[in-house]
C-alpha positions as MATLAB code, in Angstrom:
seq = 'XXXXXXXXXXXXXXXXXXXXXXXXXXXXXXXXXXXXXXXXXXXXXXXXXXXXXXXXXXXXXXXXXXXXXXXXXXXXXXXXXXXXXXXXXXXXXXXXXXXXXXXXXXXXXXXXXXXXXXXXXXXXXXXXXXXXXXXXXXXXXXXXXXXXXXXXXXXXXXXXXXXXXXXXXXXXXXXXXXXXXXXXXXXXXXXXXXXXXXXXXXXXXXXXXXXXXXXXXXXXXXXXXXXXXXXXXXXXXXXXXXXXXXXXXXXXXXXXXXXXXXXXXXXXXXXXXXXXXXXXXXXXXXXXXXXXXXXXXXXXXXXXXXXXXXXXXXXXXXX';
ca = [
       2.545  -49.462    3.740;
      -1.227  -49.874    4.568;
      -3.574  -47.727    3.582;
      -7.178  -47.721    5.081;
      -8.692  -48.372    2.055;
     -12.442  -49.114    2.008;
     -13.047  -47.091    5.045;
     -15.876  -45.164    4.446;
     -15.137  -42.370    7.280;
     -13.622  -38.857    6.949;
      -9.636  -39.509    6.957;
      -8.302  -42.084    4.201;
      -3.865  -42.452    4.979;
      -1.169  -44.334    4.852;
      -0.452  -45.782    7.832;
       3.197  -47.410    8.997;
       4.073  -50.485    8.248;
       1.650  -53.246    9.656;
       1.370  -53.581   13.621;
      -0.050  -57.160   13.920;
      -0.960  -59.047   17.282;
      -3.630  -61.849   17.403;
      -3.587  -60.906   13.632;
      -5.490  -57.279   14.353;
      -5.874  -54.884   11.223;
      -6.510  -51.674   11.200;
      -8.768  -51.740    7.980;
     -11.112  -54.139    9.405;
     -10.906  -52.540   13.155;
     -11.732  -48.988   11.921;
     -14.878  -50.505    9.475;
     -16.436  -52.355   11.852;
     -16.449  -49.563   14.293;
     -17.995  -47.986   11.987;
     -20.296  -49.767   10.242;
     -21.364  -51.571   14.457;
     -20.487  -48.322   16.240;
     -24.197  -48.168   17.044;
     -24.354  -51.489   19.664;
     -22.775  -49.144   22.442;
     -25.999  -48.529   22.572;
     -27.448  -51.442   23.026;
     -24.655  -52.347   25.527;
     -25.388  -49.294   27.674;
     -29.319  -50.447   27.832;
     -28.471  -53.687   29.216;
     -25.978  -52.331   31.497;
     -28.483  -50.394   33.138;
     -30.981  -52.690   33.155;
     -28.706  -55.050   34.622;
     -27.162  -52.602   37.225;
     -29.808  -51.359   38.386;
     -31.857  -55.264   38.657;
     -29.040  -56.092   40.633;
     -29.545  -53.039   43.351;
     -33.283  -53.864   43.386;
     -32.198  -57.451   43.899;
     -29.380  -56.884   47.153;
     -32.344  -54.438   48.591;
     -32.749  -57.271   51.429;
     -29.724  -59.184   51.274;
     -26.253  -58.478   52.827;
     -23.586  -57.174   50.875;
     -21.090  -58.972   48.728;
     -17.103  -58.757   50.241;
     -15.730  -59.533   46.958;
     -12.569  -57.575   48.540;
     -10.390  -60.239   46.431;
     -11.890  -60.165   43.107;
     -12.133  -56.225   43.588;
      -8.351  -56.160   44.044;
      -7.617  -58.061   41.442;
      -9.865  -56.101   38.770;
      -8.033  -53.138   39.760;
      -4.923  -54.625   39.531;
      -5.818  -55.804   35.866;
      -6.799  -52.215   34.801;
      -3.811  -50.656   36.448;
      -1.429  -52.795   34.688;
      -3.599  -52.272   31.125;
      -3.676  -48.591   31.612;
      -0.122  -48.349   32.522;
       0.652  -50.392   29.338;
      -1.663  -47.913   27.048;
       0.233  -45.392   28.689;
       3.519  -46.584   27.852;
       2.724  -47.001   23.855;
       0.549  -43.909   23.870;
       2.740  -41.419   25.152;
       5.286  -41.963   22.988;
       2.831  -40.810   19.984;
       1.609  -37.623   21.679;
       4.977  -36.209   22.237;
       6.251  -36.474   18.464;
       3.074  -34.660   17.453;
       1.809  -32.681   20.128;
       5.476  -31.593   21.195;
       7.399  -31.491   18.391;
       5.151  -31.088   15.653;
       2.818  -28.752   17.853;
      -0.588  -28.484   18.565;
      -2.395  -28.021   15.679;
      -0.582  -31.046   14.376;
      -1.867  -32.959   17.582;
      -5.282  -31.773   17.190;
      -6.150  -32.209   13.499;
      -3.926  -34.497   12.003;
      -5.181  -38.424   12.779;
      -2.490  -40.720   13.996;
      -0.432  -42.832   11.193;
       1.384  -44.840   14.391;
       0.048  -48.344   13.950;
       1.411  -49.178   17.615;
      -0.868  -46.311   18.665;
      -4.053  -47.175   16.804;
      -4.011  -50.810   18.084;
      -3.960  -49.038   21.706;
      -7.178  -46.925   20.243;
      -8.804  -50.236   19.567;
      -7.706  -51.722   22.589;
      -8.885  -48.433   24.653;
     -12.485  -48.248   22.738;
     -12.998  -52.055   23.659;
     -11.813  -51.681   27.113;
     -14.845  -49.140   27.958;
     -17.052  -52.250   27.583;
     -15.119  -53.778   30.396;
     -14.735  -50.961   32.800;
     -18.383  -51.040   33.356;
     -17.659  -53.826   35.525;
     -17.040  -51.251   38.262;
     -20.462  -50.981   38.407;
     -21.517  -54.432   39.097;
     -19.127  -54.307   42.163;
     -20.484  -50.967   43.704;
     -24.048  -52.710   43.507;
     -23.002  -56.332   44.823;
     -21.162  -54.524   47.622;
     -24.404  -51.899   48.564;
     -22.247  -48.961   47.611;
     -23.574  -45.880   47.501;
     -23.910  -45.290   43.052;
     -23.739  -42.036   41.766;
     -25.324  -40.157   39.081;
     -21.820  -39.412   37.865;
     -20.269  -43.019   38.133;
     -22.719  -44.937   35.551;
     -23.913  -41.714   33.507;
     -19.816  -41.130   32.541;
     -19.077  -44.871   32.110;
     -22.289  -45.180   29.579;
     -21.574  -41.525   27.969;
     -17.868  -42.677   27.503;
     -18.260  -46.036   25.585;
     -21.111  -44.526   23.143;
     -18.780  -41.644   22.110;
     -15.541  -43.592   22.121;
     -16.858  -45.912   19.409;
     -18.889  -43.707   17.339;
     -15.401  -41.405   17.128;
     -13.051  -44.350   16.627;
     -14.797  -45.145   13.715;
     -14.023  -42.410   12.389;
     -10.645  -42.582   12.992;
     -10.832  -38.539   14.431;
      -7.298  -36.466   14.996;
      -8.409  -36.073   18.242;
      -8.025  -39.855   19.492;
      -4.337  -39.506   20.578;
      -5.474  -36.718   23.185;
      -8.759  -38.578   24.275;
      -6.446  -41.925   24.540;
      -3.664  -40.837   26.395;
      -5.302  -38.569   28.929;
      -7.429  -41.019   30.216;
      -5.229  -43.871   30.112;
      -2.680  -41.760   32.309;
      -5.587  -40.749   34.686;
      -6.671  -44.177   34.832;
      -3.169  -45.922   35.784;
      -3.557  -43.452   38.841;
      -7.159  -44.098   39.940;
      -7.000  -47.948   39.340;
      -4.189  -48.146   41.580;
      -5.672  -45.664   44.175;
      -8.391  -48.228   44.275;
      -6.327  -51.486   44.241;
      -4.649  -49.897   47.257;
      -8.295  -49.042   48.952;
      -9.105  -52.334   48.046;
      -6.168  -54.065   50.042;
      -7.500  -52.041   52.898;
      -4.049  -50.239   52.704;
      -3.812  -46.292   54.175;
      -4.446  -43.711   51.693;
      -4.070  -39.922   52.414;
      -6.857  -37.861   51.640;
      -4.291  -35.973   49.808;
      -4.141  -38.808   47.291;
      -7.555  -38.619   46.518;
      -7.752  -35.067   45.917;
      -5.146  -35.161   43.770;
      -7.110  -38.209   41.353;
     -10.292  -36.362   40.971;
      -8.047  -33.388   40.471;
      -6.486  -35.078   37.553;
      -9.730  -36.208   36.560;
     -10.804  -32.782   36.147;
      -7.855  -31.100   33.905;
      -8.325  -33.912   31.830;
     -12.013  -32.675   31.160;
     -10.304  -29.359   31.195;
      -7.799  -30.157   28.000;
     -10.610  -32.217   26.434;
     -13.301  -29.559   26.317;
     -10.078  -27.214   24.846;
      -9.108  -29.438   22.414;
     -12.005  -30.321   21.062;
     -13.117  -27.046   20.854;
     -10.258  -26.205   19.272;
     -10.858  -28.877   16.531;
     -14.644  -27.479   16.758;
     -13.851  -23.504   15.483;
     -10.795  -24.946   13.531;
     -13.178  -26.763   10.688;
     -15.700  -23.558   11.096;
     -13.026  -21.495   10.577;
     -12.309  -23.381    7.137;
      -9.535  -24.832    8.385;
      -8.113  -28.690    8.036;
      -8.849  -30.863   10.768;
      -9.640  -34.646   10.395;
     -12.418  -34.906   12.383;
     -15.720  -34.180   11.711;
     -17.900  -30.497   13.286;
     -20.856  -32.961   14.130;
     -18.044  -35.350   16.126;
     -16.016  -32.221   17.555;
     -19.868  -30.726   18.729;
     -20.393  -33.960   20.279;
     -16.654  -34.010   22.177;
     -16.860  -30.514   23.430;
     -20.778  -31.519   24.885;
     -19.177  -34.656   26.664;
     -16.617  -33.091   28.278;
     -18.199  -30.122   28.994;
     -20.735  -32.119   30.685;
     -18.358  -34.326   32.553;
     -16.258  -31.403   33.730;
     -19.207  -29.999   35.280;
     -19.808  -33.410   36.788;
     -16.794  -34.263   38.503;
     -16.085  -30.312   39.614;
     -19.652  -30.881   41.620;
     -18.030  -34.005   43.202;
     -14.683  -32.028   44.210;
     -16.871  -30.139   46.156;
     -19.032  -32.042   47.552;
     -16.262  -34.336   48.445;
     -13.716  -32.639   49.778;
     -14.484  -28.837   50.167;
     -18.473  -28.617   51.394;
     -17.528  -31.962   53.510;
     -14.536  -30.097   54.999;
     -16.782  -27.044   55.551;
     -19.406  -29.014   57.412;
     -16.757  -31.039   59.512;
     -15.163  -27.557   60.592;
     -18.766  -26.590   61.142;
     -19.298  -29.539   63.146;
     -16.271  -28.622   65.512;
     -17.435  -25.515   66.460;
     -20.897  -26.459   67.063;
     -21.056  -29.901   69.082;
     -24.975  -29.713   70.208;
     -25.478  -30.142   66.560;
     -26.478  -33.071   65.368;
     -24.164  -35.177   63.320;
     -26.479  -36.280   60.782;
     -26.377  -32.330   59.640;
     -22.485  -32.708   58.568;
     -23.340  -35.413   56.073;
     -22.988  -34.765   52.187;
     -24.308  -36.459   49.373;
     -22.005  -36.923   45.662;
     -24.944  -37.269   43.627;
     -24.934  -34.282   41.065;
     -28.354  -32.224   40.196;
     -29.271  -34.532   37.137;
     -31.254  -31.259   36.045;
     -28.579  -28.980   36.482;
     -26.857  -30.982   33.757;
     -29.666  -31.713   30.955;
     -29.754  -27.439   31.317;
     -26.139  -27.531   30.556;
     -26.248  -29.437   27.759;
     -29.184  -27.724   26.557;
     -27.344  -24.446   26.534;
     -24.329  -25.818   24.911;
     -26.185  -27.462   22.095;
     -28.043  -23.912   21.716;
     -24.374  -22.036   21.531;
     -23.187  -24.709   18.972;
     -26.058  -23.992   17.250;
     -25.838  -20.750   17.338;
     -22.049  -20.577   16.033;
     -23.178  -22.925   13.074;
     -25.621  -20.405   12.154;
     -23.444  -17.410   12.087;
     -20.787  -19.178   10.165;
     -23.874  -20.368    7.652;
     -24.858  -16.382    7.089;
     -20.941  -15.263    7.052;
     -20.370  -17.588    4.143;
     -23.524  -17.043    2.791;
     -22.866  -13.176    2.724;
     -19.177  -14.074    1.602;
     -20.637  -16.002   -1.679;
     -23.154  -12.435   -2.423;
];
């Protein structure tokens, strides 16, 4: 048995018996998290500094093909997401299913198999931003919502995984499902192979209820430790999961529309009006960054709001 001794984070357990490849360790994996958590950070600067050099650079130059390379990234991910799938899943149904969802929610994994995928998953979001570098070398049109969730995602994965929260079965296997879909949806694009609209839809649909059950469950873990309860994750890191996905939920419902419903409106518009000019029919993706500093601004109020009222119930509780 392994315990996580010398882990300075919330949850100290015994974990099953060792899960090595390329002699990985769950001791060391969890520390340096979180002792290094913080150069997500640091990564994120550069990445926009970079991405956004490289725009400024292709300006005046012709776009990249890079149809090749693109397939084969997405390929790569596909196959890696499928795989974290495969050992993830396995995890969240013996606790989520048969132990229930409490269990699921507050009780931090003791499946060695499945932390290794949590490392695996928290290193991968440093690699994903790659997706970037290809929108900008190709002159793709790049979204508020594309580098703000892929920055927003690797700064919260490692400052959680660090802490080794109950909640990074859920936050694993959701988006390592979601992503076995998309990455293929794009490998196909990328072959220049047919995809129905339908197809689409349904990806950014997924992409949405998995905001949906992350914004619940965190929540959940967020009025569970209020509430006195036990849940292995701490309020500050449950505040900060319910703000993220509440954020990107917002985010990626404002695509869905623009998308697919307010570009379907305009093209059924269009029809019926043919003296108009097409330019009018055209949509832009690119969420109201405003509209989304306000949400989080009222969020952060209401969480600080809640923490005050349970600060004057306990306090009245103790007179």
């Amino acid at each position: 048995m392994t315990r996580i001794s010398g882990h300075k984070s919330l949850v100290y357990k015994e974990c099953q018996p060792q899960f090595s490849i390329f002699d990985w360790d769950i001791n060391s994996s969890l520390k340096w998290m979180e002792e290094n958590w913080h150069y997500s950070v640091y990564v994120s600067i550069a990445y926009m500094l970079v991405v956004f050099s490289i725009q400024q650079f292709m300006r005046q130059r012709e776009p990249f093909k890079l149809r090749n390379c693109l397939t084969l990234w997405n390929i790569l991910l596909t196959i890696f997401s499928i795989a974290g799938s495969y050992y993830m899943l396995p995890e969240m149904y013996d606790t989520f299913y048969l132990k229930g969802i409490n269990h699921s929610v507050c009780i931090a994994s003791t499946n060695s198999i499945a932390q290794y995928w949590m490392w695996l998953f928290a290193l991968s979001k440093i690699f994903e931003l790659g997706d970037t570098i290809f929108i900008v070398l190709r002159k793709q049109k790049l979204i508020l919502l594309h580098w703000f969730h892929h920055i927003l995602a690797l700064i919260y994965t490692w400052y959680s995984y660090g802490q080794n929260i109950s909640l990074g079965r859920w936050f694993v296997t959701m988006n390592m499902v979601v992503h076995s879909l998309m990455y293929a949806y794009y490998a196909f694009r990328s072959m220049q192979i047919y995809i129905p609209r339908q197809i689409a839809m349904t990806v950014t649909s997924l992409q949405i209820i998995q905001m949906i059950f992350g914004f619940y469950v965190s929540g959940y873990a967020f009025f569970s430790k209020l509430s006195g309860n036990y849940c292995e994750i701490p309020v500050k890191t449950a505040t900060f999961g319910f703000i993220v996905y509440s954020t990107f939920f917002f985010m990626f419902a404002k695509l869905f529309v623009n998308n697919y419903l307010r570009k379907f409106s305009n093209h059924t518009h269009h029809n019926h009006h043919h003296h108009h000019n097409a330019k009018s029919s055209k949509w832009t993706a690119d969420p109201n960054i405003h509209h989304n500093i306000i949400t989080i601004i009222i969020i952060i109020r209401m969480v600080k709001q809640q923490q005050q009222q349970q600060i004057l119930q306990q306090q009245q509780q103790q007179l």
